[in-house]
CSV table of C-alpha atoms and ligand atoms in Angstrom, one decimal:
chain,number,residue,atom,x,y,z
A,1,MET,CA,106.0,78.3,73.0
A,2,THR,CA,103.3,75.7,73.8
A,3,ASP,CA,99.5,75.6,73.9
A,4,LYS,CA,99.6,73.8,77.2
A,5,LEU,CA,98.9,75.5,80.5
A,6,THR,CA,101.2,76.2,83.4
A,7,LEU,CA,99.7,75.1,86.7
A,8,VAL,CA,100.5,77.4,89.6
A,9,LEU,CA,99.7,75.7,92.9
A,10,GLY,CA,99.0,78.0,95.8
A,11,GLY,CA,98.3,80.5,93.0
A,12,THR,CA,96.2,82.7,95.2
A,13,GLY,CA,98.9,82.9,97.9
A,14,LYS,CA,102.0,85.0,98.5
A,15,THR,CA,104.4,83.5,96.0
A,16,GLY,CA,101.9,81.7,93.7
A,17,ARG,CA,99.9,85.0,93.0
A,18,ARG,CA,103.1,86.7,91.8
A,19,VAL,CA,104.3,83.7,89.7
A,20,ALA,CA,100.9,83.6,88.0
A,21,ALA,CA,100.8,87.3,87.3
A,22,ARG,CA,104.4,87.2,85.8
A,23,LEU,CA,103.5,84.3,83.5
A,24,GLN,CA,100.3,86.0,82.4
A,25,GLU,CA,102.2,89.2,81.6
A,26,ARG,CA,104.3,87.2,79.2
A,27,GLY,CA,101.2,85.8,77.5
A,28,ILE,CA,101.5,82.3,79.1
A,29,ALA,CA,98.3,80.5,79.8
A,30,VAL,CA,98.0,79.7,83.5
A,31,ARG,CA,95.7,77.5,85.7
A,32,ILE,CA,95.6,78.5,89.3
A,33,GLY,CA,95.5,75.5,91.6
A,34,ALA,CA,94.0,76.1,95.1
A,35,ARG,CA,91.0,74.8,97.1
A,36,SER,CA,89.0,78.0,96.1
A,37,THR,CA,89.5,77.7,92.3
A,38,SER,CA,87.7,75.7,89.6
A,39,PRO,CA,88.8,73.0,89.2
A,40,SER,CA,89.8,73.0,92.8
A,41,PHE,CA,93.1,71.5,93.9
A,42,ASP,CA,93.5,70.2,97.5
A,43,TRP,CA,96.7,68.6,98.7
A,44,THR,CA,94.6,66.6,101.1
A,45,ASP,CA,92.3,65.2,98.5
A,46,GLU,CA,94.1,63.3,95.8
A,47,ALA,CA,90.9,63.0,93.8
A,48,THR,CA,91.3,66.7,92.9
A,49,TRP,CA,94.7,66.4,91.4
A,50,ALA,CA,94.1,64.8,87.9
A,51,ALA,CA,91.7,67.6,86.7
A,52,ALA,CA,94.2,70.3,87.8
A,53,LEU,CA,96.9,68.5,85.8
A,54,GLU,CA,94.9,68.2,82.6
A,55,ASN,CA,96.5,69.9,79.6
A,56,VAL,CA,99.4,71.2,81.7
A,57,ASP,CA,103.1,70.9,80.8
A,58,ARG,CA,104.7,72.6,83.8
A,59,VAL,CA,103.9,73.2,87.4
A,60,TYR,CA,104.9,75.6,90.2
A,61,VAL,CA,104.6,73.3,93.2
A,62,CYS,CA,103.8,75.3,96.3
A,63,PHE,CA,102.9,72.8,99.0
A,64,GLN,CA,100.7,73.4,102.2
A,65,PRO,CA,101.3,73.6,105.0
A,66,ASP,CA,105.0,72.9,104.8
A,67,LEU,CA,107.2,70.1,103.2
A,68,ALA,CA,108.4,69.3,106.7
A,69,SER,CA,104.9,68.3,107.8
A,70,PRO,CA,104.0,64.7,108.4
A,71,GLY,CA,103.0,62.9,105.2
A,72,ALA,CA,104.6,65.5,102.9
A,73,VAL,CA,107.1,63.0,101.5
A,74,ASP,CA,104.5,60.5,100.5
A,75,THR,CA,102.2,63.3,99.1
A,76,MET,CA,105.0,64.7,97.0
A,77,ARG,CA,105.9,61.2,95.7
A,78,ARG,CA,102.3,60.5,94.6
A,79,PHE,CA,101.7,64.0,93.2
A,80,SER,CA,104.9,64.1,91.1
A,81,ALA,CA,104.3,60.6,89.8
A,82,LEU,CA,100.8,61.5,88.7
A,83,ALA,CA,102.1,64.7,87.1
A,84,VAL,CA,104.7,62.7,85.1
A,85,HIS,CA,102.0,60.2,84.1
A,86,ALA,CA,99.9,63.1,82.9
A,87,GLY,CA,102.8,64.3,80.6
A,88,ILE,CA,104.1,67.1,82.7
A,89,LYS,CA,107.6,67.9,81.8
A,90,ARG,CA,108.8,70.4,84.4
A,91,LEU,CA,108.2,70.8,88.2
A,92,VAL,CA,109.5,73.8,90.1
A,93,LEU,CA,109.2,73.2,93.8
A,94,LEU,CA,109.1,75.9,96.6
A,95,SER,CA,110.8,74.6,99.7
A,96,GLY,CA,112.4,76.0,102.9
A,97,ARG,CA,116.0,76.5,103.9
A,98,GLY,CA,117.6,74.3,106.6
A,99,GLU,CA,114.6,71.9,106.8
A,100,ASP,CA,116.1,68.3,106.8
A,101,GLU,CA,112.6,66.8,106.6
A,102,ALA,CA,111.6,69.0,103.7
A,103,GLU,CA,114.7,67.7,101.8
A,104,ALA,CA,113.2,64.2,101.9
A,105,ALA,CA,110.1,65.6,100.2
A,106,GLU,CA,112.4,67.3,97.6
A,107,ARG,CA,114.0,64.0,96.9
A,108,ALA,CA,110.7,62.4,96.3
A,109,LEU,CA,109.8,64.9,93.6
A,110,GLN,CA,113.4,64.8,92.1
A,111,ALA,CA,112.9,61.0,91.7
A,112,SER,CA,109.8,61.4,89.5
A,113,GLY,CA,111.5,61.7,86.2
A,114,ALA,CA,110.3,65.2,85.5
A,115,ASP,CA,112.8,68.1,84.9
A,116,TRP,CA,112.9,69.8,88.3
A,117,THR,CA,114.2,72.9,90.0
A,118,ILE,CA,114.2,73.3,93.8
A,119,ILE,CA,113.8,76.8,95.3
A,120,ARG,CA,114.6,76.9,99.0
A,121,ALA,CA,113.5,80.2,100.3
A,122,SER,CA,114.1,82.2,103.5
A,123,TRP,CA,111.2,83.7,105.6
A,124,PHE,CA,109.1,85.9,103.4
A,125,PHE,CA,108.9,89.8,103.8
A,126,GLU,CA,105.2,89.3,103.1
A,127,ASN,CA,104.5,87.3,106.2
A,128,PHE,CA,104.3,90.7,107.8
A,129,SER,CA,101.7,92.1,105.4
A,130,GLU,CA,99.9,89.1,103.7
A,131,GLY,CA,100.5,86.4,106.2
A,132,PHE,CA,100.2,85.3,109.9
A,133,LEU,CA,102.1,88.3,111.3
A,134,ALA,CA,100.0,91.0,109.6
A,135,ASP,CA,97.3,91.1,112.4
A,136,GLY,CA,100.0,91.6,115.1
A,137,ILE,CA,101.5,94.5,113.1
A,138,VAL,CA,98.1,96.2,112.6
A,139,GLY,CA,97.3,95.6,116.3
A,140,GLY,CA,100.5,97.2,117.4
A,141,SER,CA,102.2,94.2,119.1
A,142,VAL,CA,104.0,91.2,117.9
A,143,TYR,CA,104.9,88.2,120.1
A,144,LEU,CA,107.1,85.4,118.8
A,145,PRO,CA,109.3,82.7,120.3
A,146,THR,CA,112.5,84.1,118.8
A,147,ASP,CA,114.9,86.7,120.0
A,148,ALA,CA,118.5,87.2,118.8
A,149,VAL,CA,118.5,84.7,115.9
A,150,THR,CA,118.9,86.5,112.5
A,151,GLU,CA,117.2,85.5,109.3
A,152,PRO,CA,117.8,86.8,105.7
A,153,PHE,CA,114.2,87.7,105.0
A,154,ILE,CA,113.4,87.7,101.2
A,155,SER,CA,110.8,89.3,99.0
A,156,CYS,CA,108.1,87.1,97.4
A,157,ASP,CA,108.7,89.2,94.3
A,158,ASP,CA,112.3,87.9,94.0
A,159,ILE,CA,111.1,84.3,94.7
A,160,ALA,CA,108.5,84.7,91.9
A,161,ASP,CA,111.1,86.1,89.5
A,162,VAL,CA,113.3,83.0,90.1
A,163,ALA,CA,110.4,80.6,89.8
A,164,VAL,CA,109.4,82.0,86.5
A,165,ALA,CA,112.9,81.8,85.3
A,166,ALA,CA,113.0,78.1,86.3
A,167,LEU,CA,109.6,77.4,84.7
A,168,LEU,CA,110.6,79.0,81.4
A,169,ASP,CA,114.4,78.6,80.9
A,170,ASP,CA,116.1,75.2,80.5
A,171,GLY,CA,119.3,76.4,82.2
A,172,HIS,CA,117.7,75.9,85.7
A,173,VAL,CA,116.8,72.3,85.3
A,174,GLY,CA,118.4,70.1,88.0
A,175,LYS,CA,119.4,73.1,90.1
A,176,VAL,CA,118.8,73.6,93.9
A,177,TYR,CA,118.7,77.3,94.7
A,178,SER,CA,118.9,78.7,98.2
A,179,LEU,CA,117.4,82.2,98.1
A,180,THR,CA,117.9,84.9,100.7
A,181,GLY,CA,117.4,88.6,100.9
A,182,PRO,CA,120.5,91.0,101.1
A,183,ARG,CA,120.5,91.4,104.9
A,184,LEU,CA,120.4,89.4,108.1
A,185,MET,CA,117.8,90.8,110.5
A,186,THR,CA,116.1,89.6,113.7
A,187,PHE,CA,112.3,89.6,113.9
A,188,ALA,CA,112.6,92.6,116.2
A,189,ASP,CA,114.6,94.5,113.6
A,190,ALA,CA,111.9,93.8,111.0
A,191,VAL,CA,109.2,95.0,113.2
A,192,ALA,CA,111.1,98.1,114.1
A,193,GLU,CA,111.7,98.9,110.4
A,194,ILE,CA,108.0,98.4,109.7
A,195,ALA,CA,107.1,100.7,112.7
A,196,ALA,CA,109.4,103.4,111.3
A,197,ALA,CA,108.0,103.1,107.8
A,198,ALA,CA,104.4,103.1,108.9
A,199,ASN,CA,105.0,105.8,111.5
A,200,ARG,CA,103.4,103.7,114.1
A,201,ARG,CA,104.4,102.3,117.6
A,202,ILE,CA,104.6,98.6,117.2
A,203,SER,CA,106.2,96.5,120.0
A,204,TYR,CA,108.0,93.3,119.7
A,205,GLN,CA,108.2,90.7,122.5
A,206,SER,CA,110.1,87.4,122.5
A,207,VAL,CA,108.2,84.7,124.4
A,208,PRO,CA,109.1,81.2,125.5
A,209,VAL,CA,108.1,78.7,122.8
A,210,ASP,CA,105.9,76.6,125.2
A,211,ASP,CA,103.9,79.7,126.1
A,212,PHE,CA,103.5,80.6,122.4
A,213,ALA,CA,102.4,77.0,121.6
A,214,ALA,CA,99.9,77.0,124.5
A,215,GLN,CA,98.5,80.4,123.3
A,216,LEU,CA,98.0,79.0,119.8
A,217,LYS,CA,96.3,75.9,121.2
A,218,GLY,CA,94.1,78.0,123.4
A,219,ASP,CA,93.1,80.0,120.3
A,220,GLY,CA,91.9,76.7,118.6
A,221,VAL,CA,94.8,76.3,116.2
A,222,PRO,CA,95.0,72.6,115.2
A,223,ASP,CA,97.7,70.5,116.9
A,224,ASP,CA,99.6,69.7,113.7
A,225,TYR,CA,99.9,73.4,112.9
A,226,VAL,CA,101.1,74.1,116.4
A,227,ALA,CA,103.7,71.4,116.0
A,228,LEU,CA,104.8,72.9,112.7
A,229,ILE,CA,105.2,76.4,114.2
A,230,ARG,CA,107.1,74.9,117.2
A,231,TYR,CA,109.4,73.1,114.7
A,232,LEU,CA,110.0,76.2,112.6
A,233,PHE,CA,110.8,78.5,115.6
A,234,THR,CA,113.0,76.0,117.4
A,235,SER,CA,114.7,73.5,114.9
A,236,VAL,CA,114.8,75.8,111.9
A,237,LEU,CA,115.3,79.2,113.5
A,238,ASP,CA,118.3,78.1,115.5
A,239,GLY,CA,120.9,80.1,113.6
A,240,ARG,CA,121.4,77.5,110.9
A,241,ASN,CA,120.0,79.9,108.2
A,242,SER,CA,121.8,83.0,109.5
A,243,HIS,CA,123.9,83.5,106.4
A,244,LEU,CA,123.4,85.1,103.0
A,245,THR,CA,123.6,83.5,99.6
A,246,SER,CA,124.1,84.9,96.1
A,247,ASP,CA,121.6,82.7,94.3
A,248,VAL,CA,119.1,85.5,93.6
A,249,GLU,CA,121.8,87.5,91.9
A,250,HIS,CA,123.1,84.4,90.1
A,251,VAL,CA,119.7,83.7,88.6
A,252,LEU,CA,118.3,87.2,88.0
A,253,GLY,CA,121.5,89.2,87.5
A,254,ARG,CA,120.5,91.7,90.1
A,255,ARG,CA,120.6,92.1,93.9
A,256,PRO,CA,117.6,91.0,95.9
A,257,ARG,CA,115.2,93.6,97.2
A,258,ASP,CA,115.9,95.1,100.6
A,259,PHE,CA,113.4,94.9,103.5
A,260,ALA,CA,113.5,98.7,103.9
A,261,ASP,CA,112.1,99.1,100.4
A,262,TYR,CA,109.4,96.6,101.1
A,263,ALA,CA,108.5,98.3,104.4
A,264,ARG,CA,108.3,101.7,102.8
A,265,GLU,CA,106.2,100.6,99.7
A,266,THR,CA,103.9,98.4,101.9
A,267,ALA,CA,103.4,101.2,104.4
A,268,ALA,CA,102.2,103.5,101.5
A,269,THR,CA,99.4,101.1,100.7
A,270,ASP,CA,97.9,101.5,104.2
A,271,VAL,CA,97.6,97.8,105.0
A,272,TRP,CA,99.4,98.5,108.3
A,273,SER,CA,97.4,101.5,109.3
A,274,LEU,CA,94.9,101.1,112.1
A,275,ALA,CA,92.0,102.3,110.0
A,276,ALA,CA,92.7,99.8,107.2
B,301,NAP,N1,106.0,81.9,104.5
B,301,NAP,C1,107.3,81.7,104.5
B,301,NAP,O1,108.1,82.6,105.0
B,301,NAP,C2,107.9,80.6,103.8
B,301,NAP,C3,109.3,80.5,103.6
B,301,NAP,C4,109.9,79.4,102.9
B,301,NAP,C5,109.0,78.5,102.3
B,301,NAP,N2,107.7,78.6,102.5
B,301,NAP,C6,106.8,77.6,101.9
B,301,NAP,O2,105.9,78.2,100.9
B,301,NAP,C7,104.7,77.4,100.9
B,301,NAP,C8,103.5,78.3,101.0
B,301,NAP,O3,103.6,79.2,102.0
B,301,NAP,P1,102.7,80.0,102.8
B,301,NAP,O4,102.3,79.3,104.1
B,301,NAP,O5,103.3,81.4,102.8
B,301,NAP,O6,101.2,80.1,102.0
B,301,NAP,P2,100.7,80.9,100.8
B,301,NAP,O7,101.5,80.5,99.5
B,301,NAP,O8,100.7,82.4,101.0
B,301,NAP,O9,99.2,80.6,100.7
B,301,NAP,C9,98.6,79.5,100.6
B,301,NAP,C10,98.1,79.1,99.2
B,301,NAP,O10,97.9,77.7,99.2
B,301,NAP,C11,96.5,77.4,99.0
B,301,NAP,N3,96.2,76.3,99.9
B,301,NAP,C12,96.0,76.3,101.2
B,301,NAP,N4,95.8,75.1,101.7
B,301,NAP,C13,95.7,74.3,100.6
B,301,NAP,C14,95.5,72.9,100.4
B,301,NAP,N5,95.2,72.1,101.4
B,301,NAP,N6,95.5,72.4,99.2
B,301,NAP,C15,95.8,73.2,98.1
B,301,NAP,N7,96.1,74.5,98.2
B,301,NAP,C16,96.0,75.0,99.4
B,301,NAP,C17,95.8,78.7,99.3
B,301,NAP,O11,94.6,78.8,98.6
B,301,NAP,P3,93.2,78.1,99.2
B,301,NAP,O12,93.0,78.6,100.5
B,301,NAP,O13,92.1,78.6,98.2
B,301,NAP,O14,93.4,76.6,99.0
B,301,NAP,C18,96.8,79.7,98.7
B,301,NAP,O15,96.8,79.8,97.3
B,301,NAP,C19,104.7,76.3,102.0
B,301,NAP,O16,105.2,75.1,101.4
B,301,NAP,C20,105.9,76.9,102.8
B,301,NAP,O17,106.5,75.9,103.5
B,301,NAP,C21,107.1,79.6,103.2
């Protein structure tokens, strides 16, 4: 195909790790881009970008912490311009659904002149096992500032399959995909399904967003991250995303994974057991 590398940003994280593994299984040479890799890549340190982009012809762009964060539009504009200058042909961007601010960052990348695909994803299943909700699940109680709003949680495996298709197949250039799982669930529903699969008692409690933010602040979480969490749980989780799409099926020709399968398979790994 090409002797150039595919750069997978966030390549040690929930989606990036899966994207990199799928590419490597197909014999495609990959460079993982993260602060912990060599060369290291840091979104907050532009001096690290050029080395990561060397000898690369396509990039999976997984931003941190979120495209709706202050400064993300400018960062995306500067990063994608540098990528095009370095000869990169294709950029596949992971974004969120229903985030107006993130769409401005998407447009900055779209204007770069590279071939692009935008993947707007729902909340990941894996937030409960590899992300910020895992500790609560293991500890037996989850508190979040959300109650009855439903979300079509999605598997990072499905996101990675779509990202790989977009990186490798020309038919996805210029497309904006909105990816959802097959079912609308509340966070309480998700925790209950995990508890059943893990054969554990795990409580779920909805708390006022101000109390939740104060707790995070008290735990030493930086102000900008607290602001992001507040934004995600109020502006984005207000019901605007409580609908399903068929884009996973459209791209992959199969139904998205169901949360029950994820819960059963993850419970079998013991990551949610108290002794783990
Ligand atoms: N989680 C969700 O449900 C969800 C849903 C829709 C969209 N998204 C979007 O998906 C993206 C990633 O999501 P995530 O929070 O779940 O994280 P993640 O991809 O699981 O993990 C973070 C990855 O980014 C790297 N990283 C962290 N800080 C970095 C920095 N300053 N510069 C470069 N790399 C950095 C980490 O490696 P190092 O620590 O080694 O740097 C790791 O590889 C975000 O843009 C988010 O908005 C997430």
